[in-house]
Coordinates of C-alpha atoms and ligand atoms in Angstrom, one line a residue:
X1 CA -0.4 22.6 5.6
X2 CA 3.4 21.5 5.5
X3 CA 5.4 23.0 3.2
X4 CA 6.9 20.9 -0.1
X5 CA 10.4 20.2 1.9
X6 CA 8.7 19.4 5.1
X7 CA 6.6 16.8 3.4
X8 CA 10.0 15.1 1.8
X9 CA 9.2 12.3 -0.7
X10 CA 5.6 12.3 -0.4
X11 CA 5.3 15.6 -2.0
X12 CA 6.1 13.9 -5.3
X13 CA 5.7 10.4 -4.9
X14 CA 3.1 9.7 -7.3
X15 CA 6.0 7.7 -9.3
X16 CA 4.5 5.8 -12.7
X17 CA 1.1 7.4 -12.6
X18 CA 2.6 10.9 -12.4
X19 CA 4.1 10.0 -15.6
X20 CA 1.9 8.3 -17.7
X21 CA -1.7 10.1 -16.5
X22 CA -2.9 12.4 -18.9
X23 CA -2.0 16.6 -17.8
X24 CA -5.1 18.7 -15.7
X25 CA -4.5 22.3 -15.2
X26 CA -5.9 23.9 -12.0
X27 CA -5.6 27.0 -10.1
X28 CA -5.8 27.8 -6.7
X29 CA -8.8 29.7 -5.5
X30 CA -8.6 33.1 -5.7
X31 CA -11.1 35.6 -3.8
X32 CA -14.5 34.7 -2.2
X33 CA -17.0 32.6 -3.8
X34 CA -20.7 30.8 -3.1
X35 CA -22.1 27.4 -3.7
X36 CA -24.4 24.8 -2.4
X37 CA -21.9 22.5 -1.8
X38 CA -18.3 23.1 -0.8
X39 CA -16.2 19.8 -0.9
X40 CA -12.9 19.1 0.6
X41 CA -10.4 17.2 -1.2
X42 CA -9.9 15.9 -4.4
X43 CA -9.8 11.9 -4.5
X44 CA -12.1 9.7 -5.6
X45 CA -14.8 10.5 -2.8
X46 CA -15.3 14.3 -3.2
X47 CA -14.9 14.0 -7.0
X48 CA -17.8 11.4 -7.2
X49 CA -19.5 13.8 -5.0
X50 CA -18.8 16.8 -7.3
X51 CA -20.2 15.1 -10.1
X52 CA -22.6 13.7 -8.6
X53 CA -23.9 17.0 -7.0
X54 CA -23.7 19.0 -10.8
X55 CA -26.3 15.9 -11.8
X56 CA -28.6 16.6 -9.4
X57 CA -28.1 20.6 -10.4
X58 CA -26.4 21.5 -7.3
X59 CA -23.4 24.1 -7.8
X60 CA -20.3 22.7 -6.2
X61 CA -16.2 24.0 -5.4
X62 CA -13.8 21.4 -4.8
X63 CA -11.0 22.5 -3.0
X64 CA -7.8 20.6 -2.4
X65 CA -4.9 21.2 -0.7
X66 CA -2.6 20.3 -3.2
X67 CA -3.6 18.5 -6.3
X68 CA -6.4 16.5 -7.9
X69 CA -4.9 12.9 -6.6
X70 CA -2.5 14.1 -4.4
X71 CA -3.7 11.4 -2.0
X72 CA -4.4 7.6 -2.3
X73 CA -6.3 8.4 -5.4
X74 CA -2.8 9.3 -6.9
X75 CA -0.9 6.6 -5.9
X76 CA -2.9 3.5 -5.5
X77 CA -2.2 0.2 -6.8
X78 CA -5.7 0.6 -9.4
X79 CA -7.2 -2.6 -8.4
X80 CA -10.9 -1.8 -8.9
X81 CA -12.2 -4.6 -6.6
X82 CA -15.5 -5.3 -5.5
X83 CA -17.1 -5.2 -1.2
X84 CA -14.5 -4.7 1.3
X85 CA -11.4 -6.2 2.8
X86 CA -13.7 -8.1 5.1
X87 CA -16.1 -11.0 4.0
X88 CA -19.8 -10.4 3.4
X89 CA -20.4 -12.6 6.8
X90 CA -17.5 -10.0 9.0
X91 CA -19.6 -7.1 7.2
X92 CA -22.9 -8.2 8.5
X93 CA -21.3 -8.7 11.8
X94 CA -19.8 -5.3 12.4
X95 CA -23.1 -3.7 10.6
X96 CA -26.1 -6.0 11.6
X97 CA -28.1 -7.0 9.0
X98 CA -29.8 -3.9 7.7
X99 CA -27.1 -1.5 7.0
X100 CA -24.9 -4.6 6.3
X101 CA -26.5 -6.1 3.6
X102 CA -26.9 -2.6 2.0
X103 CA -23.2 -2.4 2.2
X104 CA -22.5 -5.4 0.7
X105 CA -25.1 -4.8 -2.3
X106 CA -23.8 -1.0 -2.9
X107 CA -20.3 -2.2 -2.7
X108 CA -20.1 -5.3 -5.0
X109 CA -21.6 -3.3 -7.8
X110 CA -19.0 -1.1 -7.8
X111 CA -16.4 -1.4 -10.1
X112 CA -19.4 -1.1 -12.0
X113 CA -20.3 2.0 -11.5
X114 CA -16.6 2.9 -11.9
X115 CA -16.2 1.3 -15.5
X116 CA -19.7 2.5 -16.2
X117 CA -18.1 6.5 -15.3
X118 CA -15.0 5.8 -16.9
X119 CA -17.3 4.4 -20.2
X120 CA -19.7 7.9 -19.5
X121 CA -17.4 10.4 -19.5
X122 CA -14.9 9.0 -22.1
X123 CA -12.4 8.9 -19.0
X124 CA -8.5 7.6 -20.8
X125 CA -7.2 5.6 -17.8
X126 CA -6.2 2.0 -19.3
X127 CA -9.5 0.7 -17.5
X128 CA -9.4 -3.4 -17.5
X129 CA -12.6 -4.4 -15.9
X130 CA -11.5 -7.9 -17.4
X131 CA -11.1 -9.3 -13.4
X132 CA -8.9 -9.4 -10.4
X133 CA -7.1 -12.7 -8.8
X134 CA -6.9 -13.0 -4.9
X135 CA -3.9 -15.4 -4.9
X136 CA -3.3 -18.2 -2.5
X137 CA -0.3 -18.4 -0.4
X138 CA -0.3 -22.0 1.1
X139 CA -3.0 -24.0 2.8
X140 CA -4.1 -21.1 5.1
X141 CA -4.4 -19.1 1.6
X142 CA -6.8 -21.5 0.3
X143 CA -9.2 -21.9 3.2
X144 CA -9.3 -17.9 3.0
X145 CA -10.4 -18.1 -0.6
X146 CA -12.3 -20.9 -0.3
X147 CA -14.6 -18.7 2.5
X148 CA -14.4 -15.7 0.4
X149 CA -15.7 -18.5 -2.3
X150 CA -18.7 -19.3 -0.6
X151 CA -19.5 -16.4 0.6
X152 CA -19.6 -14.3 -2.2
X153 CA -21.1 -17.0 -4.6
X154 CA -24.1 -17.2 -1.8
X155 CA -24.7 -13.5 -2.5
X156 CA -24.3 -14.6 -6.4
X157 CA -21.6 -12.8 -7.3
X158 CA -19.4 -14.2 -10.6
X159 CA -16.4 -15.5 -8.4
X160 CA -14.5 -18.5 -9.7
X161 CA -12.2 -20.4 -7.1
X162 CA -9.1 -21.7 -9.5
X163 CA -6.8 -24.5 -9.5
X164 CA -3.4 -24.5 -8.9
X165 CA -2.9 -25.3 -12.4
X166 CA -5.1 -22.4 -13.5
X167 CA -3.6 -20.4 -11.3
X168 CA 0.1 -21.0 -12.7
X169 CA -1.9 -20.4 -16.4
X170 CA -3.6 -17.3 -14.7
X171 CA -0.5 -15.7 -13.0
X172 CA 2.5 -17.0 -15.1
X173 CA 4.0 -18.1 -11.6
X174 CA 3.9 -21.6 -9.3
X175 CA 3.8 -19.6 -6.0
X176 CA 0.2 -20.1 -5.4
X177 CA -1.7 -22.7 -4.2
X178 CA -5.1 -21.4 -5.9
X179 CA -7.0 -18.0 -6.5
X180 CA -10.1 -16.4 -6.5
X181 CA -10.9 -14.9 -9.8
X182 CA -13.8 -12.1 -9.2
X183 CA -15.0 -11.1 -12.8
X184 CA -16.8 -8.1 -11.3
X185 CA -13.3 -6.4 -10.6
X186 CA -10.4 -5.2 -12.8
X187 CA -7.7 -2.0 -13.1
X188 CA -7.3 1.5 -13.6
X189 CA -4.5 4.2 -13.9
X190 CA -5.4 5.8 -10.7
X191 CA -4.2 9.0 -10.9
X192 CA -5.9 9.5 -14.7
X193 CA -9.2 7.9 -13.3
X194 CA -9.3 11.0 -10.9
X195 CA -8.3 13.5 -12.9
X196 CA -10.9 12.3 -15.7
X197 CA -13.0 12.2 -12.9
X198 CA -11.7 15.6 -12.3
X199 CA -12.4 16.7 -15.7
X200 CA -15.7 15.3 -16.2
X201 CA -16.9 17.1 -13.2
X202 CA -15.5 20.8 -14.2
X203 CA -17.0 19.8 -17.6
X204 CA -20.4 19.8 -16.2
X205 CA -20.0 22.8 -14.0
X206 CA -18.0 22.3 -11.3
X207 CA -15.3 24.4 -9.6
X208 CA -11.9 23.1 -8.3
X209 CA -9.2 24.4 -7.2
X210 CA -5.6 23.1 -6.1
X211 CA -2.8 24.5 -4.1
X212 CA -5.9 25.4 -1.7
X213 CA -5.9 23.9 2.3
X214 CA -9.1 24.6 3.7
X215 CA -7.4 26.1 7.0
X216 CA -11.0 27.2 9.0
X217 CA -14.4 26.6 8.6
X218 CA -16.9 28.5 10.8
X219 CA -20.8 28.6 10.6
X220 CA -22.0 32.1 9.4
X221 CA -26.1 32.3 9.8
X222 CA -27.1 29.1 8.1
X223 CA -24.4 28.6 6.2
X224 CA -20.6 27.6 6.1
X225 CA -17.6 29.3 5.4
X226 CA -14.1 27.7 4.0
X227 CA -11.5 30.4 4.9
X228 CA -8.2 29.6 2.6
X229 CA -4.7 31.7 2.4
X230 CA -5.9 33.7 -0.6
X231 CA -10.3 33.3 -0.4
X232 CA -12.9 31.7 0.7
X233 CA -15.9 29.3 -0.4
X234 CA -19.6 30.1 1.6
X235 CA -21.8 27.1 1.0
X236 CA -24.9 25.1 2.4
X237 CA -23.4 22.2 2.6
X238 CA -19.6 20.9 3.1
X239 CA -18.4 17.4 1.9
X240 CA -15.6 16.3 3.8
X241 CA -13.7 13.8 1.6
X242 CA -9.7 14.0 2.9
X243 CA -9.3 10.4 4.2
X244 CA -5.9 9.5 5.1
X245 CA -4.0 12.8 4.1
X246 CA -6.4 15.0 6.3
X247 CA -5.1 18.3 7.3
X248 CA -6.8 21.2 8.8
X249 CA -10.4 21.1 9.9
X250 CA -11.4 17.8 11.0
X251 CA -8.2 16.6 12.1
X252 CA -9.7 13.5 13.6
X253 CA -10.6 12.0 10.5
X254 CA -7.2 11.0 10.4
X255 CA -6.9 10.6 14.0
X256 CA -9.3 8.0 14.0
X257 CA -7.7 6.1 11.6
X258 CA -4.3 3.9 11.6
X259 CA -1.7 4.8 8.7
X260 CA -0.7 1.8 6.8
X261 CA 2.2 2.8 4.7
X262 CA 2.5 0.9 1.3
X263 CA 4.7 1.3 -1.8
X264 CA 5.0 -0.2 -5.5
X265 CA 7.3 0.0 -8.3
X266 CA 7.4 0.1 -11.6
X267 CA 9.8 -2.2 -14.1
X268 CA 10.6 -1.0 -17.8
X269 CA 7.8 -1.8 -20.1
X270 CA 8.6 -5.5 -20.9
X271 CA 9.2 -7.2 -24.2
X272 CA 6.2 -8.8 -26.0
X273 CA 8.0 -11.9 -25.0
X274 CA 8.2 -11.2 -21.1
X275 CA 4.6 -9.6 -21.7
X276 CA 3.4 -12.7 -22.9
X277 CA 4.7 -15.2 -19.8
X278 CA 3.3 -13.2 -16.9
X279 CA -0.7 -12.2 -16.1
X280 CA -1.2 -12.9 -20.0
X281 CA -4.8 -12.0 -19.4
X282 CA -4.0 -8.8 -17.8
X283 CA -5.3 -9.0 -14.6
X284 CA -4.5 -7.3 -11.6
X285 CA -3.3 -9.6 -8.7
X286 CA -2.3 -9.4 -4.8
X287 CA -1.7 -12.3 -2.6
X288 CA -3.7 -14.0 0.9
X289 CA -0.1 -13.3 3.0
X290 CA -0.9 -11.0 6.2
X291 CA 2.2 -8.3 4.4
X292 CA 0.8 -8.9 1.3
X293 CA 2.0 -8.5 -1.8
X294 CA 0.5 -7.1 -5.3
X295 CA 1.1 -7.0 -8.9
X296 CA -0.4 -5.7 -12.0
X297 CA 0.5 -4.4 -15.4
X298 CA -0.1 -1.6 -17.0
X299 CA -0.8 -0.6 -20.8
X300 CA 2.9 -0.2 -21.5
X301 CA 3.5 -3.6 -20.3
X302 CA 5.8 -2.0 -16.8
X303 CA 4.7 -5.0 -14.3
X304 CA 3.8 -2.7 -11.1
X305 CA 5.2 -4.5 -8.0
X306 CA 3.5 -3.5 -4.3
X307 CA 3.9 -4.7 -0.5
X308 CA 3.4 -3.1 2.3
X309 CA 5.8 -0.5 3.5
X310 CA 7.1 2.8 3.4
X311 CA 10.1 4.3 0.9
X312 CA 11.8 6.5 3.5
X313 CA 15.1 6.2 5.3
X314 CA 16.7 2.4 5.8
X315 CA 13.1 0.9 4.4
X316 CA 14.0 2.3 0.9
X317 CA 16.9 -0.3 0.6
X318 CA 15.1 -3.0 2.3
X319 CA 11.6 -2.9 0.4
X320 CA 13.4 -2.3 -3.1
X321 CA 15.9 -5.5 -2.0
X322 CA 13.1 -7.4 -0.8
X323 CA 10.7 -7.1 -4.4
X324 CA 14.0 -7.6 -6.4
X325 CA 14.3 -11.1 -4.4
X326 CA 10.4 -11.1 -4.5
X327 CA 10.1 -10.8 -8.6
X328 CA 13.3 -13.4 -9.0
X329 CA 10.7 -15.7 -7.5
X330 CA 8.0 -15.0 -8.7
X331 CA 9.1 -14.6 -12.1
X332 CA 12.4 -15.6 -12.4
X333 CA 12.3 -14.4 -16.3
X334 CA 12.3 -10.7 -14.6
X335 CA 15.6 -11.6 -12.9
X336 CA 17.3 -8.7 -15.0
X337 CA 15.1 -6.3 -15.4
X338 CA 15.3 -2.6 -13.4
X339 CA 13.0 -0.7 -11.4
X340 CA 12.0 2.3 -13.3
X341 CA 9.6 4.3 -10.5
X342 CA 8.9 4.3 -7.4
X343 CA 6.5 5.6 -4.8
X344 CA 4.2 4.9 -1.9
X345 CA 1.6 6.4 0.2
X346 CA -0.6 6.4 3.6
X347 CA -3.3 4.0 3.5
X348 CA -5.9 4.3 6.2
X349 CA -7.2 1.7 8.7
X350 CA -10.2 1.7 10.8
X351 CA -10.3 -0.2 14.0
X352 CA -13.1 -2.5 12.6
X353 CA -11.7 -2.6 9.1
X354 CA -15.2 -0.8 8.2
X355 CA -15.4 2.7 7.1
X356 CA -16.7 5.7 8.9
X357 CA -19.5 8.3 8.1
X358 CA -19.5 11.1 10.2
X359 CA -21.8 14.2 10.3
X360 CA -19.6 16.5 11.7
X361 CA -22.0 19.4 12.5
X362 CA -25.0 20.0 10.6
X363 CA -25.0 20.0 6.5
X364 CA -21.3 18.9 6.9
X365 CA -20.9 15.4 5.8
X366 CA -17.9 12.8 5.7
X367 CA -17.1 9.0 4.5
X368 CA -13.6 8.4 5.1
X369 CA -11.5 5.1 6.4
X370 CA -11.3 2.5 3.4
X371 CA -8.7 0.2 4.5
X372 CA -7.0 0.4 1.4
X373 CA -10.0 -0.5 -0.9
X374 CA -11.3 2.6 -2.1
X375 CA -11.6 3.3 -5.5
X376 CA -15.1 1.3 -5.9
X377 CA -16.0 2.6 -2.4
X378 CA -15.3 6.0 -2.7
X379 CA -16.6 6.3 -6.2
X380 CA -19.8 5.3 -4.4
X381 CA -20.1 7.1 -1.3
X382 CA -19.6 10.2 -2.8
X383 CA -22.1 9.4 -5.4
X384 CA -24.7 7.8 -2.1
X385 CA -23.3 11.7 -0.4
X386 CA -24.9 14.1 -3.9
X387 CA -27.7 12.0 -3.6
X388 CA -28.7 12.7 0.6
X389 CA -27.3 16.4 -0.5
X390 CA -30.1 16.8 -3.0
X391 CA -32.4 15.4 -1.0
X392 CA -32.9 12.3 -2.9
X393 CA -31.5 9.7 -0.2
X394 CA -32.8 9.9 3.5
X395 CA -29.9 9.8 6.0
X396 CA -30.9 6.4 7.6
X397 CA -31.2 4.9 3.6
X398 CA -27.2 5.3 4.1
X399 CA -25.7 1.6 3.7
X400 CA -23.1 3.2 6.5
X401 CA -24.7 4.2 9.8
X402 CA -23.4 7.8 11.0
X403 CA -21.0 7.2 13.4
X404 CA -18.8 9.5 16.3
X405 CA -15.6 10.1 15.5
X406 CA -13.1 7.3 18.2
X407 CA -9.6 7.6 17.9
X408 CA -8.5 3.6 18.0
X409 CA -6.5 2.6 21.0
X410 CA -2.2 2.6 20.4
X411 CA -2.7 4.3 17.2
X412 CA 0.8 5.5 17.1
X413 CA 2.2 1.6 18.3
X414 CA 0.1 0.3 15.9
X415 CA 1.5 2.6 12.8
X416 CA 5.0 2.1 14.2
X417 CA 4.3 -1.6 13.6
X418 CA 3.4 -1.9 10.5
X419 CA 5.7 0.8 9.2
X420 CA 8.9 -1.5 10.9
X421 CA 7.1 -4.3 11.5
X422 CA 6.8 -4.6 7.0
X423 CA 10.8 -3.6 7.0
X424 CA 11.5 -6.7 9.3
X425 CA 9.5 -8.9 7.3
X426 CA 10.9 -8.1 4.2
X427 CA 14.6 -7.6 5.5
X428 CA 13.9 -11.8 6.6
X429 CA 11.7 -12.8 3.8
X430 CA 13.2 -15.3 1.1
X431 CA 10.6 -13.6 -1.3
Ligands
LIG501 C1 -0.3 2.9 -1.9 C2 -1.7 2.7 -1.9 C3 -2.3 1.6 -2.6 C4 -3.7 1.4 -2.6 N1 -4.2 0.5 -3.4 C5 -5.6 0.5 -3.6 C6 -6.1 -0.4 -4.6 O1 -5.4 -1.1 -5.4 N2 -7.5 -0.4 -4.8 C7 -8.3 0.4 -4.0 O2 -9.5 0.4 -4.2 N3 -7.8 1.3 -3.1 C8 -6.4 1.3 -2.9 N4 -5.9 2.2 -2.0 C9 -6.8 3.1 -1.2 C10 -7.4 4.3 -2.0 O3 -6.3 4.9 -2.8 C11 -8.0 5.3 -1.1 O4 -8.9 4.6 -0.3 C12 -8.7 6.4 -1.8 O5 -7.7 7.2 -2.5 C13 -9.5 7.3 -0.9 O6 -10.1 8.3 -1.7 P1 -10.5 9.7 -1.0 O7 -11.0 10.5 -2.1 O8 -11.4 9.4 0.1 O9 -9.2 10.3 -0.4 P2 -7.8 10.7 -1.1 O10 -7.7 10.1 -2.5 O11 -6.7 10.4 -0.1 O12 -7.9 12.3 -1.2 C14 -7.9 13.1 -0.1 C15 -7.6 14.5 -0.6 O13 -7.9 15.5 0.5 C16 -7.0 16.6 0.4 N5 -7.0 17.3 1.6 C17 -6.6 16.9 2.8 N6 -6.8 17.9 3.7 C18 -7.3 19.0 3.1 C19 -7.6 20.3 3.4 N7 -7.5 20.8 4.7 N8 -8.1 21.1 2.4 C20 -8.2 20.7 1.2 N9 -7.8 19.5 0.8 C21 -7.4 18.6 1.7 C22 -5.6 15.9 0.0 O14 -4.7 16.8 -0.6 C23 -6.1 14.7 -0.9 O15 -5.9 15.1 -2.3 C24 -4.5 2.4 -1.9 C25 -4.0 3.4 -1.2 C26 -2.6 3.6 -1.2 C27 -2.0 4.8 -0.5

C-alpha cells in the first residue's frame, strides 16, 4: 500500500459524496482472528458478499485497505442502471447462450435488488429508482438507442425510446436528438449506499475493518491466512472483491484490466427555479458520445457533471474548462453558477467489456472488471458469490463462466489514451 502523499488527490477525492454521505466509524484490525469467509475490500462486491454471507449464517471479516468506499463505490456517478455496457445481443455473443442469457436476466433485475436492499435495511442514500435516460447525440446516437430499444424491449424490459420533444421535456436541454428512458434504473449517493451497505452488514454480524491492506495470503492446512501490518484473518474461504484499486495479493486483477480515469463535479445546490428547468423529474442522465458525458442531481439540487478524464496535472484546467463550456450548452441558465466539488476515480475495463470471475486457488473467489457499471452488478455478484460460498449455487449455475486471469494487449497505451486522449477531446470540444 502507498502512503496518503504518494497517492496525491486520490487519497481524498471522494469530493460531494464525502460530504453529504452519512459518518461510519471503523477500526483497523487488530490481532489474529477466524472466520468462514475473509473478504477483501470494501465496495459494493465484497459488501453484498458480507451480507450476503451473515444470511446464509456464515461468519465473515471485511478487510479494506483504506476505507469502506474508498474505491469506485465512493466516487461513482450513482447511476443504478440495469445489464451492461454492451447490448443483450454483444452479451450473448461474448458468453454463448447459456451463461449469457443468465447474465442478462441477473443483471437487468438489478437495480432491483439494489432499491429492494436500500428499502431492507433502511439504507439513507437519496435512492431515485424513478429511471435513467441514455441520451442521443446525433443520428449515430439514435440508431444506438434505437438497437438498445429493440433489444431490450425483446427481452421485455420497461424501456421507452423518446422523442426529441420529450427528450427536451425530459432533460431540460435541446442537445439530444432522442433518449432511452429505462424505468428499471435510477440513482443513489454512492458512497452512503456502501457505507449503509456497510452498516447493515456489521449490523447482522459482520466484521470490517479499515486502514487494513491485505499484504500476504498463504494456505495454512485447509485453510487461508490474511497477514496484515498489525493481525491477521484465518478463514475457509477468501472473497476477493478489489476491482480497479487492487493492491497486494492478486495484483493481476488490476493487471488484467484497463484504467479508465473519469471525473465529475458538483455545482451549488440550485434555486427551486434552476431546479425546476433541468431533469425536472430527477433522473439521472449520460449521453451516446464515445467520451461521454453524464449528469444527475442530487437531493440538495447540486447538478453533478461527469466526462471522462482524470483531475491531475494540465487535465485539471482542461476538464473543469471543458464542463464549464459543456453546462453553458447544455443549460445555458447554469452559465453563472460555480463548481463546488470535485473528484474522479479509476474505472476498470476488460478487453471484452465483460467482467471476469476468477478462482484464484481453491475456496478463493473473485468478480471484478465492470466497465464502469457496477453498482447493480456488483451488488449482485457478491450476493450470486454468499450464495456458491454456502453452498447454495453450484459453480457452473454462475451467470459468469470462471475465467484465467489475461492481461489485455497495450494496456499501458491503451490507459495513456484515454487518460490524454479525453484531455484532447475536451481541450477541442465546443461543449
Ligand atoms: C468515477 C466513476 C464513475 C462511475 N460511475 C458509475 C455509475 O454511475 N454507475 C455504476 O454502476 N458504476 C459506476 N462506476 C463503477 C463502479 O463504481 C465500480 O464498478 C464499483 O465501485 C466496483 O465495486 P467493487 O466493490 O468491485 O470495487 P471498489 O468499489 O473499487 O472497491 C474495491 C476496494 O478494495 C480495496 N482494496 C484493494 N486492495 C486491497 C487490499 N490488498 N487489501 C484490502 N483492501 C483492498 C480498496 O481500498 C477498495 O475500497 C463508476 C466508477 C468510477 C470510478
Amino acid at each position: 500500500m502507498r502512503s496518503q502523499h504518494q497517492q496525491g488527490i486520490e487519497a481524498s477525492t471522494h469530493g460531494l459524496w464525502a460530504a453529504t454521505a452519512p459518518v461510519l466509524q471503523t477500526e483497523p484490525l487488530s490481532g489474529d482472528s477466524s472466520a468462514d469467509v475473509a473478504v477483501i475490500g470494501a465496495g459494493y462486491t465484497g459488501l453484498s458478499a458480507a451480507l450476503h454471507a451473515r444470511e446464509h449464517g456464515l461468519s465473515v471479516v471485511v478487510l479494506d485497505a483504506a476505507d469502506v468506499g474508498f474505491g469506485g463505490a465512493g466516487r461513482n456517478v450513482g447511476l443504478v442502471n440495469a445489464g451492461l455496457w454492451l447490448q443483450p445481443n454483444d452479451v450473448l455473443k461474448a458468453l454463448g447462450k447459456s451463461y449469457g442469457e443468465r447474465l442478462i436476466a441477473e443483471l437487468g433485475r438489478a437495480p432491483q435488488v439494489v432499491f429492494e436492499l436500500i428499502e431492507c435495511n433502511a439504507i439513507a442514500c437519496e435512492a431515485n429508482p424513478k429511471g435513467t435516460l441514455h441520451c442521443a447525440v446525433g443520428r449515430k446516437g439514435v440508431s444506438e438507442l434505437e438497437q438498445r430499444f429493440a433489444q431490450w424491449r425483446e427481452l421485455g424490459a420497461p424501456v421507452e425510446l423518446l422523442t426529441r420533444e420529450q427528450t427536451v421535456a425530459e432533460v431540460g436541454s435541446t442537445a439530444f436528438a432522442a433518449s432511452l428512458l429505462d424505468r428499471r434504473a435510477g440513482t443513489i449517493q454512492p458512497l452512503a449506499y456502501a457505507r449503509g451497505l456497510a452498516t447493515a452488514a456489521m449490523r447482522q454480524g459482520a466484521h470490517i475493518y479499515s486502514q487494513t491492506p491485505v499484504q500476504k495470503v498463504e494456505q495454512e492446512r485447509a485453510r487461508w491466512k490474511l497477514s496484515t501490518s498489525r493481525g491477521s484473518v484465518l478463514a475457509d474461504w477468501v472473497v476477493v472483491a478489489t476491482d480497479a484499486y487492487t493492491k497486494g495479493p492478486w495484483a493481476e486483477v488490476r493487471q488484467e484490466q484497463v484504467a479508465l480515469p473519469y471525473f465529475n463535479l458538483a455545482t451549488k445546490p440550485l434555486s427551486p427555479a434552476l431546479r425546476e428547468s433541468i431533469l425536472p423529474s430527477r433522473r439521472g442522465a449520460w449521453d451516446t458520445q464515445s467520451v461521454l458525458t453524464s449528469f444527475r442531481l442530487d437531493d440538495a439540487g447540486r447538478l453533478i457533471f461527469g466526462s471522462v478524464g482524470a483531475l491531475r496535472s494540465g487535465g485539471a484546467a482542461v476538464h473543469k474548462a471543458f464542463s464549464r463550456r459543456a453546462l453553458r450548452t447544455l443549460f445555458p441558465q447554469l452559465a453563472a453558477v460555480e463548481f463546488e466539488h470535485a473528484w474522479y476515480g479509476t474505472i476498470g475495463m476488460t478487453a471484452d467489456s465483460i467482467p471476469r470471475f476468477h478462482r484464484f486457488a481453491p475456496n478463493v473467489l473473485g468478480i471484478s472488471g465492470y466497465n464502469g457499471r457496477g453498482i447493480g452488478p456488483g451488488t449482485v455478484f457478491g450476493r450470486l458469490l454468499a450464495q456458491h460460498v454456502a453452498g447454495k449455487l453450484r459453480e457452473d449455475e454462475m451467470p459468469l463462466p470462471v475465467s484465467p486471469v489475461q492481461s489485455p494487449k497495450l494496456r499501458h497505451l491503451k490507459e495513456w489514451t484515454y487518460e490524454y486522449g479525453a484531455q484532447l477531446a475536451h481541450l477541442f470540444a465546443s461543449r
